[in-house]
Amino acid sequence: MGQTESLSRAEVHSLANFSKQDIARLYSRFRSLDADGNGHLDPTEILGVTELTENPLVRRVISVFDKDDSGNVSFLEFVLGLAKFTASASEQEKLEFAFAIYDVNKDGFISNGDLFQVMKMMVGDNLGDVQLQQLVDRQLVMADRDGDGKLSFEEFKEAVQNIGIAEQLSVDIRSY
């Protein structure tokens, strides 16, 4: 592991929710994915996981896991990312993760362009760009309470409150 990255209080708490056995299991899984043995997962190594190849947002998830924007995911980033999906992660943490998926440029807001990019990943060629842009515009207008043309985290949280995102972002890490 040998990471010298500084951890926030929330990140330390996330790590503390894993048992030694969980960490060992996750490390074993990480090493099995690390095909070139360099101690980092590049996107191609992660995209090789069968369960993930069908997920249109896997590249966005990788980007959110990659806290230092290196283009690779370290073991620490891997564990901290997965911690957001555990039953012990708070609804707030899960919503923050979901928000980060849509905040493509990482400026703390979901802009029209951010939402278009993510929605394009999700719908592929099933909608034309004009139709997709109309859908994005409509969603943004409905959720943008302060009229600034972008969604803050609070506006996002309000917009998705009835969707059950926290429940959808839960996995059993023992399967890793």
Short mmCIF file of C-alpha atoms in Angstrom, two decimals:
data_model
loop_
_atom_site.label_atom_id
_atom_site.label_comp_id
_atom_site.label_asym_id
_atom_site.label_seq_id
_atom_site.Cartn_x
_atom_site.Cartn_y
_atom_site.Cartn_z
CA MET A 1 0.00 0.00 0.00
CA GLY A 2 2.69 2.53 0.94
CA GLN A 3 0.46 5.52 0.33
CA THR A 4 1.42 8.89 1.81
CA GLU A 5 -1.80 10.63 0.87
CA SER A 6 -3.36 12.60 3.70
CA LEU A 7 -6.83 11.48 4.70
CA SER A 8 -9.80 13.55 5.74
CA ARG A 9 -11.70 12.65 8.88
CA ALA A 10 -14.53 11.22 6.75
CA GLU A 11 -12.07 9.05 4.81
CA VAL A 12 -10.52 7.69 7.98
CA HIS A 13 -14.03 6.92 9.24
CA SER A 14 -14.78 5.12 5.96
CA LEU A 15 -11.68 2.99 6.35
CA ALA A 16 -12.54 2.23 9.95
CA ASN A 17 -15.80 0.67 8.81
CA PHE A 18 -13.84 -2.11 7.09
CA SER A 19 -12.61 -5.08 9.08
CA LYS A 20 -9.07 -6.41 8.61
CA GLN A 21 -10.59 -9.30 6.68
CA ASP A 22 -12.46 -6.87 4.42
CA ILE A 23 -9.27 -4.90 3.71
CA ALA A 24 -7.36 -8.12 3.00
CA ARG A 25 -10.10 -9.34 0.65
CA LEU A 26 -10.23 -5.98 -1.14
CA TYR A 27 -6.43 -5.94 -1.45
CA SER A 28 -6.49 -9.41 -2.96
CA ARG A 29 -9.17 -8.31 -5.43
CA PHE A 30 -7.22 -5.15 -6.23
CA ARG A 31 -4.06 -7.16 -6.92
CA SER A 32 -5.98 -9.56 -9.17
CA LEU A 33 -7.25 -6.60 -11.21
CA ASP A 34 -3.80 -4.99 -11.38
CA ALA A 35 -2.72 -6.92 -14.48
CA ASP A 36 0.61 -5.13 -14.91
CA GLY A 37 1.42 -5.28 -11.19
CA ASN A 38 2.25 -1.57 -10.92
CA GLY A 39 0.15 -1.01 -7.79
CA HIS A 40 -2.46 1.09 -9.59
CA LEU A 41 -5.50 0.25 -11.65
CA ASP A 42 -5.73 1.98 -14.98
CA PRO A 43 -9.13 2.26 -16.67
CA THR A 44 -8.51 -0.70 -18.99
CA GLU A 45 -7.83 -2.98 -16.02
CA ILE A 46 -11.07 -1.89 -14.37
CA LEU A 47 -13.06 -2.05 -17.59
CA GLY A 48 -11.96 -5.66 -17.94
CA VAL A 49 -14.23 -6.66 -15.03
CA THR A 50 -17.17 -8.46 -16.60
CA GLU A 51 -19.74 -7.03 -14.20
CA LEU A 52 -18.67 -3.50 -15.08
CA THR A 53 -18.42 -3.67 -18.87
CA GLU A 54 -22.18 -3.21 -19.27
CA ASN A 55 -22.36 -0.16 -16.99
CA PRO A 56 -22.33 3.00 -19.13
CA LEU A 57 -21.14 5.10 -16.18
CA VAL A 58 -18.13 2.99 -15.21
CA ARG A 59 -15.70 5.59 -16.59
CA ARG A 60 -17.36 8.27 -14.46
CA VAL A 61 -17.11 6.02 -11.39
CA ILE A 62 -13.40 5.51 -12.11
CA SER A 63 -12.98 9.27 -12.40
CA VAL A 64 -14.68 9.83 -9.03
CA PHE A 65 -12.54 7.11 -7.39
CA ASP A 66 -9.40 8.78 -8.85
CA LYS A 67 -9.12 11.55 -6.24
CA ASP A 68 -5.68 12.77 -7.35
CA ASP A 69 -6.64 12.88 -11.08
CA SER A 70 -3.68 10.68 -11.98
CA GLY A 71 -5.71 8.62 -14.45
CA ASN A 72 -5.20 5.56 -12.25
CA VAL A 73 -6.81 4.27 -9.07
CA SER A 74 -4.51 3.47 -6.14
CA PHE A 75 -5.46 0.87 -3.55
CA LEU A 76 -6.36 3.62 -1.10
CA GLU A 77 -8.59 5.32 -3.69
CA PHE A 78 -10.13 1.92 -4.49
CA VAL A 79 -10.99 1.23 -0.84
CA LEU A 80 -12.25 4.75 -0.17
CA GLY A 81 -14.40 4.60 -3.31
CA LEU A 82 -15.90 1.26 -2.38
CA ALA A 83 -16.56 2.53 1.15
CA LYS A 84 -19.22 4.81 -0.36
CA PHE A 85 -21.17 1.71 -1.42
CA THR A 86 -21.25 -0.11 1.92
CA ALA A 87 -24.29 -0.37 4.15
CA SER A 88 -22.48 1.70 6.78
CA ALA A 89 -21.99 4.66 4.41
CA SER A 90 -24.41 7.46 5.18
CA GLU A 91 -27.07 8.63 2.77
CA GLN A 92 -25.17 11.94 2.57
CA GLU A 93 -21.97 10.16 1.46
CA LYS A 94 -23.86 8.22 -1.19
CA LEU A 95 -25.56 11.36 -2.47
CA GLU A 96 -22.20 13.14 -2.61
CA PHE A 97 -20.83 10.25 -4.67
CA ALA A 98 -23.82 10.37 -7.03
CA PHE A 99 -23.41 14.14 -7.35
CA ALA A 100 -19.74 13.67 -8.24
CA ILE A 101 -20.74 11.30 -11.05
CA TYR A 102 -22.66 14.16 -12.67
CA ASP A 103 -20.16 16.92 -11.81
CA VAL A 104 -17.90 16.04 -14.73
CA ASN A 105 -15.65 19.10 -14.51
CA LYS A 106 -15.45 18.85 -10.70
CA ASP A 107 -16.39 22.49 -10.10
CA GLY A 108 -18.96 21.71 -7.40
CA PHE A 109 -21.97 22.18 -9.67
CA ILE A 110 -23.80 20.14 -12.30
CA SER A 111 -23.94 22.30 -15.40
CA ASN A 112 -25.98 21.75 -18.52
CA GLY A 113 -22.85 20.40 -20.23
CA ASP A 114 -22.07 18.05 -17.32
CA LEU A 115 -25.59 16.65 -17.34
CA PHE A 116 -25.57 16.29 -21.13
CA GLN A 117 -22.28 14.32 -21.06
CA VAL A 118 -23.48 11.89 -18.39
CA MET A 119 -26.91 11.45 -19.95
CA LYS A 120 -25.24 10.79 -23.33
CA MET A 121 -23.22 8.00 -21.69
CA MET A 122 -26.43 6.56 -20.30
CA VAL A 123 -28.63 6.71 -23.41
CA GLY A 124 -25.94 6.20 -26.05
CA ASP A 125 -27.46 6.49 -29.51
CA ASN A 126 -31.02 5.82 -28.33
CA LEU A 127 -31.72 9.56 -28.37
CA GLY A 128 -30.45 12.12 -30.83
CA ASP A 129 -28.44 15.04 -29.49
CA VAL A 130 -31.32 17.50 -30.00
CA GLN A 131 -33.76 15.27 -28.09
CA LEU A 132 -31.21 14.65 -25.37
CA GLN A 133 -30.48 18.37 -25.04
CA GLN A 134 -34.20 19.06 -24.67
CA LEU A 135 -34.41 16.45 -21.90
CA VAL A 136 -31.36 17.91 -20.15
CA ASP A 137 -32.75 21.44 -20.42
CA ARG A 138 -36.10 20.34 -18.99
CA GLN A 139 -34.48 18.50 -16.06
CA LEU A 140 -32.23 21.42 -15.28
CA VAL A 141 -35.08 23.94 -15.34
CA MET A 142 -37.14 21.74 -13.01
CA ALA A 143 -34.33 21.26 -10.48
CA ASP A 144 -32.55 24.64 -10.64
CA ARG A 145 -34.28 26.44 -7.76
CA ASP A 146 -32.09 29.55 -7.76
CA GLY A 147 -32.14 30.00 -11.55
CA ASP A 148 -28.37 30.17 -12.00
CA GLY A 149 -28.37 27.56 -14.78
CA LYS A 150 -26.61 24.85 -12.78
CA LEU A 151 -27.34 22.54 -9.88
CA SER A 152 -25.73 22.87 -6.49
CA PHE A 153 -25.45 19.81 -4.29
CA GLU A 154 -28.52 20.95 -2.32
CA GLU A 155 -30.58 21.33 -5.52
CA PHE A 156 -29.40 17.91 -6.71
CA LYS A 157 -30.30 16.37 -3.35
CA GLU A 158 -33.78 17.85 -3.53
CA ALA A 159 -34.25 16.72 -7.14
CA VAL A 160 -33.37 13.09 -6.37
CA GLN A 161 -34.94 12.78 -2.93
CA ASN A 162 -37.69 10.40 -4.09
CA ILE A 163 -35.51 8.20 -6.29
CA GLY A 164 -33.79 6.22 -3.54
CA ILE A 165 -30.23 6.77 -4.72
CA ALA A 166 -28.71 5.72 -1.41
CA GLU A 167 -30.35 2.30 -1.64
CA GLN A 168 -29.23 1.90 -5.24
CA LEU A 169 -25.63 2.67 -4.29
CA SER A 170 -25.23 -0.24 -1.90
CA VAL A 171 -23.16 -3.35 -2.52
CA ASP A 172 -21.94 -6.22 -0.38
CA ILE A 173 -18.16 -5.84 -0.42
CA ARG A 174 -17.76 -9.44 0.68
CA SER A 175 -18.45 -10.34 -2.94
CA TYR A 176 -15.22 -8.58 -3.98
#
